[in-house]
PDB file of C-alpha atoms in Angstrom:
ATOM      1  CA  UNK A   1      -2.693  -2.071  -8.053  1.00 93.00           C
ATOM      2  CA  UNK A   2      -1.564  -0.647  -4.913  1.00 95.00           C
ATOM      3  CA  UNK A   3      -4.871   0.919  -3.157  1.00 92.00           C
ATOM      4  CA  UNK A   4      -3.439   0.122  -0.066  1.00 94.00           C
ATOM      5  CA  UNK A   5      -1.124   3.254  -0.317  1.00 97.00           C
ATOM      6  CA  UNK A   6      -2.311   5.715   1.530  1.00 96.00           C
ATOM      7  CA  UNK A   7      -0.382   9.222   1.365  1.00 97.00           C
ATOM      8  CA  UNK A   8      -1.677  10.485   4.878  1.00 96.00           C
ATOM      9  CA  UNK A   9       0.390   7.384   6.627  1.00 97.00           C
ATOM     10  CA  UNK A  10       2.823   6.278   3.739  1.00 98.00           C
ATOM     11  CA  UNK A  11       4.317  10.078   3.191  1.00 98.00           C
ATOM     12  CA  UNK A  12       6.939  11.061   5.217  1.00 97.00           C
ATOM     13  CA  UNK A  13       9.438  13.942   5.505  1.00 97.00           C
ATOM     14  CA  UNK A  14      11.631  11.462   5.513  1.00 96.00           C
ATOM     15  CA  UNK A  15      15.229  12.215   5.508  1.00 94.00           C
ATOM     16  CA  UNK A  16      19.133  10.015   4.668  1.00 95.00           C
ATOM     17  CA  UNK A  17      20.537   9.123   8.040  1.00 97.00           C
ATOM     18  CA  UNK A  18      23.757   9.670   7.507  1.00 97.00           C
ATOM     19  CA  UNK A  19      26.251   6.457   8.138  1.00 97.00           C
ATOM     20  CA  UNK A  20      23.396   4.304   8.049  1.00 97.00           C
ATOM     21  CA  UNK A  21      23.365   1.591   4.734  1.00 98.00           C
ATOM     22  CA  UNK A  22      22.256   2.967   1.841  1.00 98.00           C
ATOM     23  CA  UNK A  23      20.672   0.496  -0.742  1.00 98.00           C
ATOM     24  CA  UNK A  24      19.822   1.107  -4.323  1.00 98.00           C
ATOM     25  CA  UNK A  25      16.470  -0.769  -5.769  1.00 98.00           C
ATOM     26  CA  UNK A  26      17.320  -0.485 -10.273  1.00 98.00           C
ATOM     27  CA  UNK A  27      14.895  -1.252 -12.484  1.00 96.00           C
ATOM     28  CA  UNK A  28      16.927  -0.215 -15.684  1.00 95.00           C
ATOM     29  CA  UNK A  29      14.834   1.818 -18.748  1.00 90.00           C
ATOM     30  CA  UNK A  30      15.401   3.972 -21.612  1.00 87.00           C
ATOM     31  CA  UNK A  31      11.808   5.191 -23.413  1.00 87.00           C
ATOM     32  CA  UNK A  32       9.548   4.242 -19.929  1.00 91.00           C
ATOM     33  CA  UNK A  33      12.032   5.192 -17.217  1.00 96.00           C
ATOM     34  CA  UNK A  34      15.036   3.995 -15.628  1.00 97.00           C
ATOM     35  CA  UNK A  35      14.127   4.384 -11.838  1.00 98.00           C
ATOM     36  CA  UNK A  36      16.432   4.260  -8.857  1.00 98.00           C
ATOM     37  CA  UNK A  37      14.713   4.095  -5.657  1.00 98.00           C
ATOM     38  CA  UNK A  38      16.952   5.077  -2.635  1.00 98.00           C
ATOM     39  CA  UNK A  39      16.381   3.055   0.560  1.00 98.00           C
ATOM     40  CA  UNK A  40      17.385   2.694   4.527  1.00 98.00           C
ATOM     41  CA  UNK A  41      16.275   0.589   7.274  1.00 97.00           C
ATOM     42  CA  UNK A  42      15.826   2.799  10.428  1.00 95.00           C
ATOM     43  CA  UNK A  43      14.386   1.514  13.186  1.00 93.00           C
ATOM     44  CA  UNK A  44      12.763  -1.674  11.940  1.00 92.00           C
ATOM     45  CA  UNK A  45      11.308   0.598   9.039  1.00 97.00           C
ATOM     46  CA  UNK A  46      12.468   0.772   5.497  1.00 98.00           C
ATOM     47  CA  UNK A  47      12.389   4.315   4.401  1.00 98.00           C
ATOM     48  CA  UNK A  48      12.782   5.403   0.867  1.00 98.00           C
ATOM     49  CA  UNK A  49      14.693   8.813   1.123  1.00 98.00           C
ATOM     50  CA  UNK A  50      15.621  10.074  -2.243  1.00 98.00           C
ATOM     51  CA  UNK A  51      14.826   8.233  -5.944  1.00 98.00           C
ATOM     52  CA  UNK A  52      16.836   8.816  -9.837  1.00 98.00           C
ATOM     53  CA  UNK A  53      13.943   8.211 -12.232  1.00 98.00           C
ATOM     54  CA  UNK A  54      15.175   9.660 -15.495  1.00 97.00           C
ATOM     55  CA  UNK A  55      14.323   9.115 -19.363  1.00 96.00           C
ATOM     56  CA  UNK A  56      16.334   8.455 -22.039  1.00 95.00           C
ATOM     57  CA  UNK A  57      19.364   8.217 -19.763  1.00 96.00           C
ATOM     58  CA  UNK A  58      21.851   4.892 -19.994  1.00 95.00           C
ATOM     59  CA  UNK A  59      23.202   3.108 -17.038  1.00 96.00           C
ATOM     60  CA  UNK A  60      26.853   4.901 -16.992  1.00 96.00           C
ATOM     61  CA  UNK A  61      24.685   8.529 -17.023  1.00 97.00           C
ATOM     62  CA  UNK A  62      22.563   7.179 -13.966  1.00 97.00           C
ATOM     63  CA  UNK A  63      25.548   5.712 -12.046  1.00 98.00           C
ATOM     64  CA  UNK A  64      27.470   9.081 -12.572  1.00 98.00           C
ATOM     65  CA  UNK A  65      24.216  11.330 -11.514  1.00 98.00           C
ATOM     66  CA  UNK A  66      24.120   9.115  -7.927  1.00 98.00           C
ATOM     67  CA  UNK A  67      27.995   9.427  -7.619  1.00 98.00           C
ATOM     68  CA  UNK A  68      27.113  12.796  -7.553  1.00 97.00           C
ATOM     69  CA  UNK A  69      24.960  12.948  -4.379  1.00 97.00           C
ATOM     70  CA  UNK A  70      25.518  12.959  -0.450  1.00 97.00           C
ATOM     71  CA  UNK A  71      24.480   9.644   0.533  1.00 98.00           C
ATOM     72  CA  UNK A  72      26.697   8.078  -2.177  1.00 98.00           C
ATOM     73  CA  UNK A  73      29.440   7.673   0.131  1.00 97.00           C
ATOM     74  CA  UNK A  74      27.188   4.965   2.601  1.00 98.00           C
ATOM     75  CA  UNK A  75      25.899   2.724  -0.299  1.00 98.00           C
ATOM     76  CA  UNK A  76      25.896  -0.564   0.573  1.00 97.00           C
ATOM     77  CA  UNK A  77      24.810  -2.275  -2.183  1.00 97.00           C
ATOM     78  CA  UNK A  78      21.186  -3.445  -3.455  1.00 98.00           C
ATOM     79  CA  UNK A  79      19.180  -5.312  -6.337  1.00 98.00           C
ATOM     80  CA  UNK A  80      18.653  -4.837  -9.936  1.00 97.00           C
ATOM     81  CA  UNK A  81      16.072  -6.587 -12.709  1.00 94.00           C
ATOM     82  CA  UNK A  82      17.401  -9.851 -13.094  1.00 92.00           C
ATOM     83  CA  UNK A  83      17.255  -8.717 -16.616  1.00 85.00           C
ATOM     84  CA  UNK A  84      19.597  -6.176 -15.590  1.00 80.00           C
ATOM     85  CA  UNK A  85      22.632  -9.181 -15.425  1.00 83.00           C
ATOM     86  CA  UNK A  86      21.624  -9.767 -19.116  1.00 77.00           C
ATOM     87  CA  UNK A  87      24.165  -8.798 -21.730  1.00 66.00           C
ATOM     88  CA  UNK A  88      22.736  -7.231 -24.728  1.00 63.00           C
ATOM     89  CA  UNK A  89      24.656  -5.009 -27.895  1.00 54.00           C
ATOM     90  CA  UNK A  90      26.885  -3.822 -24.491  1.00 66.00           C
ATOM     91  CA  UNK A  91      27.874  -4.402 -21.245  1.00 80.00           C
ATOM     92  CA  UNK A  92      24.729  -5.905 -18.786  1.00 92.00           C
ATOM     93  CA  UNK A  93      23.707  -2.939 -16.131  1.00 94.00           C
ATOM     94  CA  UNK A  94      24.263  -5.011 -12.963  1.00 94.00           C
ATOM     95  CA  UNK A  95      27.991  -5.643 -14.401  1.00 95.00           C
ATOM     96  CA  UNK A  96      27.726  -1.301 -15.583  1.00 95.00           C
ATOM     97  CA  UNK A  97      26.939  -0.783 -12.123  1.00 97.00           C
ATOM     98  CA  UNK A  98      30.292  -2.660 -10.555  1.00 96.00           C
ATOM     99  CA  UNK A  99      32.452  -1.615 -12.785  1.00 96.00           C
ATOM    100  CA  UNK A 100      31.829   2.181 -12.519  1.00 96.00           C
ATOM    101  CA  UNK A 101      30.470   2.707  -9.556  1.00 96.00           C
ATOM    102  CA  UNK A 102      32.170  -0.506  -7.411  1.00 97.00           C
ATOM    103  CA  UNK A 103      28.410  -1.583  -6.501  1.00 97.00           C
ATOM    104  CA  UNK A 104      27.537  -5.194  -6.217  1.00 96.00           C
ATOM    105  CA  UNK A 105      23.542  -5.800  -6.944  1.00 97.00           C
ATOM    106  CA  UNK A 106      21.630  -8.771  -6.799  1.00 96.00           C
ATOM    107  CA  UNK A 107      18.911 -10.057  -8.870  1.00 94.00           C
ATOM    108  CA  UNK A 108      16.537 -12.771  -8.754  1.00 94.00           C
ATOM    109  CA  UNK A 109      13.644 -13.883 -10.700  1.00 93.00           C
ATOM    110  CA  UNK A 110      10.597 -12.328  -8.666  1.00 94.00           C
ATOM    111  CA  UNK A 111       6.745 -13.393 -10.618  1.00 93.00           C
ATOM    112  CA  UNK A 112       4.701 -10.011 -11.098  1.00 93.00           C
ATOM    113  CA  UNK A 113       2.257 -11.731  -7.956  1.00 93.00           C
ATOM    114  CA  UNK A 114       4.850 -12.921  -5.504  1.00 94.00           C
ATOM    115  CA  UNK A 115       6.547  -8.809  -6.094  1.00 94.00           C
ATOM    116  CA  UNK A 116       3.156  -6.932  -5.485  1.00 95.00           C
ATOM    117  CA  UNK A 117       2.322  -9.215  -3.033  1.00 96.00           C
ATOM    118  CA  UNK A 118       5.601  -8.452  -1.016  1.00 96.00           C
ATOM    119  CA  UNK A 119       5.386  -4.850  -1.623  1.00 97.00           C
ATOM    120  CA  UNK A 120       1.522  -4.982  -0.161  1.00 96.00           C
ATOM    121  CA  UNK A 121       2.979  -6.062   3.211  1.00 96.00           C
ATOM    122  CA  UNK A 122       4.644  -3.692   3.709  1.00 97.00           C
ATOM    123  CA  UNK A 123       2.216  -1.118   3.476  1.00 97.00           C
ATOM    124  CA  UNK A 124       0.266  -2.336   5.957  1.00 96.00           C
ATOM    125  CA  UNK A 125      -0.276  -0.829   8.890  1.00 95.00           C
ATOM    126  CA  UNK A 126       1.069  -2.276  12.425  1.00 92.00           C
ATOM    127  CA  UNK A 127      -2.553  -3.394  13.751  1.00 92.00           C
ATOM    128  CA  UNK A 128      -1.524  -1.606  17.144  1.00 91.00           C
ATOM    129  CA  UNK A 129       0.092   1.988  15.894  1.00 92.00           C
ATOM    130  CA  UNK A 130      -1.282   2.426  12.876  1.00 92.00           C
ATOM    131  CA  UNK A 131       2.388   2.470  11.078  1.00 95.00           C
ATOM    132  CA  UNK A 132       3.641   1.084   8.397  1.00 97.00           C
ATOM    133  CA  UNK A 133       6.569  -0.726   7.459  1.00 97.00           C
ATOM    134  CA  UNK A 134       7.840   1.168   4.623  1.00 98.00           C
ATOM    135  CA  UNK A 135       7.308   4.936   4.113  1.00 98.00           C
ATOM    136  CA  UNK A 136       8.455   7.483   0.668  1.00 98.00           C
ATOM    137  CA  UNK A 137       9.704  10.647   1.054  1.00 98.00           C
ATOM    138  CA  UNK A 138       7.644  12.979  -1.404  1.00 98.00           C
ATOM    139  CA  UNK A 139      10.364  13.519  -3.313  1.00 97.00           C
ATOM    140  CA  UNK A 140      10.190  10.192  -4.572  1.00 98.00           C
ATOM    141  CA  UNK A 141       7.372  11.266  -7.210  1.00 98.00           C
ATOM    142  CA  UNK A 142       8.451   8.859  -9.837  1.00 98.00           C
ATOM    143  CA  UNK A 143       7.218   6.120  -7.526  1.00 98.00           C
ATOM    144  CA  UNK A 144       4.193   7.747  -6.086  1.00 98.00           C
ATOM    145  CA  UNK A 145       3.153   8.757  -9.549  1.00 98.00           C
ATOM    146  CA  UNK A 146       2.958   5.340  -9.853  1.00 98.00           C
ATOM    147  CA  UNK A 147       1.177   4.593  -6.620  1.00 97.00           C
ATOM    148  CA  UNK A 148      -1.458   7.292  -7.497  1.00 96.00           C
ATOM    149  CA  UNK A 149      -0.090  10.070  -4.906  1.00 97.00           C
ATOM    150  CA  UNK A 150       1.323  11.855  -7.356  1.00 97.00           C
ATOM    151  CA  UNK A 151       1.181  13.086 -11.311  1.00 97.00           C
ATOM    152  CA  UNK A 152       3.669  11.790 -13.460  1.00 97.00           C
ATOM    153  CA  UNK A 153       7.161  14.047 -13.612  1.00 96.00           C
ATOM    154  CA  UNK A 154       7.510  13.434 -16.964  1.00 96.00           C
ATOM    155  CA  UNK A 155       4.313  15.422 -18.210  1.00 96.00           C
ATOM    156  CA  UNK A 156       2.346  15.797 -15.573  1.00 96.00           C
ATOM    157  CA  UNK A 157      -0.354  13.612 -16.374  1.00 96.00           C
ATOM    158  CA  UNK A 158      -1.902  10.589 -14.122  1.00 95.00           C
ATOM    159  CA  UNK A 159      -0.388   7.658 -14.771  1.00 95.00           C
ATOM    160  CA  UNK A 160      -0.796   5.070 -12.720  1.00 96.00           C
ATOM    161  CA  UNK A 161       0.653   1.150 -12.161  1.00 96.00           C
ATOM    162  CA  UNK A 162      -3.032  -0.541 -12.401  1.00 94.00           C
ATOM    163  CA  UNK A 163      -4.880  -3.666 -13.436  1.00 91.00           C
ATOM    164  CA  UNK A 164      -5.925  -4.385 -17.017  1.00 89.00           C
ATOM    165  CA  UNK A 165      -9.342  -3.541 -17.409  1.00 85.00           C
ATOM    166  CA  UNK A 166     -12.396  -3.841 -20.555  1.00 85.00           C
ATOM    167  CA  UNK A 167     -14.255  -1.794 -21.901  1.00 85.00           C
ATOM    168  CA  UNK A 168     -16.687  -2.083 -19.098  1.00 82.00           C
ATOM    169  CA  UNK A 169     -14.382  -1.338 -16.458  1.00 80.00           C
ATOM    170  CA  UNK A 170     -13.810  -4.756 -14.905  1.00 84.00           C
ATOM    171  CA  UNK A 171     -10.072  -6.503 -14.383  1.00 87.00           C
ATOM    172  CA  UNK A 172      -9.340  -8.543 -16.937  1.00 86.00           C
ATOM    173  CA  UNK A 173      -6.463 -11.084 -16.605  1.00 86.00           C
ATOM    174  CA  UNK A 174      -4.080 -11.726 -13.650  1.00 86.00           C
ATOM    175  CA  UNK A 175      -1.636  -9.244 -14.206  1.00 88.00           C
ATOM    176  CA  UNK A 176      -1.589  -5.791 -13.794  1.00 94.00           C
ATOM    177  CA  UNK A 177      -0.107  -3.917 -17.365  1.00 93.00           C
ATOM    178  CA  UNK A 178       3.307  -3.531 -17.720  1.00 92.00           C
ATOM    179  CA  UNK A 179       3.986   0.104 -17.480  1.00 93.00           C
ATOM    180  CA  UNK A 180       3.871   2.822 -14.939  1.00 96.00           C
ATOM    181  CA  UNK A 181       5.819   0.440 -12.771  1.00 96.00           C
ATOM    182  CA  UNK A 182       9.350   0.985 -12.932  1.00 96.00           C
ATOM    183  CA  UNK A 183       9.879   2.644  -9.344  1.00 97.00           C
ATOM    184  CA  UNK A 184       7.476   0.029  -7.927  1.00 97.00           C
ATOM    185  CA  UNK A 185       9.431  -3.214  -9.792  1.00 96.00           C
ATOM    186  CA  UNK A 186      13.052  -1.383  -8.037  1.00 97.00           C
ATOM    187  CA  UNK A 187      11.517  -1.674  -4.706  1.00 98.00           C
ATOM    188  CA  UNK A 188      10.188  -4.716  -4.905  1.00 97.00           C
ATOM    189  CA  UNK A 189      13.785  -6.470  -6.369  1.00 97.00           C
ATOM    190  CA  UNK A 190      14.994  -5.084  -3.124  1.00 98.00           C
ATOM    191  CA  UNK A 191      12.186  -5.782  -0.908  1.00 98.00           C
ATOM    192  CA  UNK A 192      11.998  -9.990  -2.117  1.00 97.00           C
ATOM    193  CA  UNK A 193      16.166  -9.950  -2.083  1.00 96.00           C
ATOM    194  CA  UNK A 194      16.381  -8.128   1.781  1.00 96.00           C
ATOM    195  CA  UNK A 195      13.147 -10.090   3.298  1.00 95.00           C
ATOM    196  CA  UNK A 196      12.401 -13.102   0.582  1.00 94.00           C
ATOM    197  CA  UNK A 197       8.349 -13.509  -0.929  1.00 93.00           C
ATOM    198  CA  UNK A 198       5.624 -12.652   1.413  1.00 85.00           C
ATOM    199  CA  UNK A 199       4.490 -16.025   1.694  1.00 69.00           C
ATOM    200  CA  UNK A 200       6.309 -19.436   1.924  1.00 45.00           C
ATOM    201  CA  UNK A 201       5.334 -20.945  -1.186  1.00 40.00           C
ATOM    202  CA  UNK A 202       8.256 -19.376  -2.875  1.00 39.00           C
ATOM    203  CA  UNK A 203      10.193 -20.363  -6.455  1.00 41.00           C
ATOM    204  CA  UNK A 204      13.585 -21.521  -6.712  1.00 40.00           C
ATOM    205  CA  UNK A 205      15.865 -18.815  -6.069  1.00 43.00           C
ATOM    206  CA  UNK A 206      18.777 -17.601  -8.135  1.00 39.00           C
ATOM    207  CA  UNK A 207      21.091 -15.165  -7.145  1.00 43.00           C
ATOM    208  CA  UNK A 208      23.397 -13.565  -9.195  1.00 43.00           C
ATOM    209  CA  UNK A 209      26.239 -11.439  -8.207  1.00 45.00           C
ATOM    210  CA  UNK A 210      28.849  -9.388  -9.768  1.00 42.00           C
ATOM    211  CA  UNK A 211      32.249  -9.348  -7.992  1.00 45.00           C
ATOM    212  CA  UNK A 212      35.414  -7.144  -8.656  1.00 43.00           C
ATOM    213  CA  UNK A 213      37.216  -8.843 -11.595  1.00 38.00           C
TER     214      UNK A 213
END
């Protein structure tokens, strides 16, 4: 999906600048991957520093693995799955997220399109220094597994966010498959709720945030 990644400009030994904002882009998961992706604006640049992309891990074990690191202490906030504010058979992980952790996220609906789209321009290079807008640190490798820069940490293997395809190797459909994406979707919540769609054309817009009770 993303062949606009390129690891020689979009890797970067890129480090937390401490007292800077820290966001948080949560896709929540269980079986697939529940994927934190840790970001910072420096400089005009959004830099993703650090990720938590776990399996088999609820929302109370992520948000006590984060409280546990460095940059903890400048986290400003950030945006979740807008099925993250859902309540299920417990509490919804946007409202998990508050409570333990005192972190407000918002969500939005964002269409598969409008979110790949958004993520796309930022990759692009500046047409007059060749840079980017957004670069990973290659620690990140739950994300650029799913770019394609890296093999999965799970087993190793290559599994990459791509387009549906038949049997004769052409894209079938309009959406890519739903899997292999969870770093990718985090950004992206983040990326639409910091800097809105790519283009103008955008849906009605929903916010929802959770405040201290």
């Amino acid at each position: 999906v993303f062949s606009e990644f390129r690891p020689d400009i979009h890797i970067r030994e890129v480090e937390w600048s401490i007292g800077s904002p820290v966001y948080l882009c949560v896709d929540p998961g269980y079986a697939g991957a529940y994927a934190v992706e840790l970001v910072q604006e420096i400089n005009g640049q959004v830099i993703v520093f650090d990720e938590i992309y776990e399996q088999g891990l609820i929302t109370e074990q992520i948000v006590d693995i984060c409280m546990t690191r460095p940059w903890w202490k400048d986290v400003a906030g950030g945006a979740i799955d807008i099925a993250g504010t859902q309540h299920q058979a417990m509490a919804a992980p946007a409202e998990v997220w508050q409570k333990r952790g005192s972190v407000n996220l918002h969500s939005q609906k964002v269409r598969i399109n409008e979110g790949i789209e958004r993520l796309k321009s930022f990759l692009k290079p500046n047409p007059l220094n060749g840079v980017p807008s957004l670069v990973v640190s290659p620690r990140c490798r739950g994300l650029l597994s799913e770019v394609g820069a890296a093999p999965n940490p799970f087993d190793g293997q290559t599994r990459v966010y791509r387009w549906k395809m038949d049997n004769n190797g052409q894209v079938v459909g309009e959406t890519p498959e739903d899997k292999n994406n969870h770093g990718v979707k985090a950004l992206t919540y983040w990326l639409v709720d910091r800097f809105g769609f790519a283009r103008d054309s955008r849906k009605q817009v929903v916010k929802v945030l959770y405040h201290s009770r």
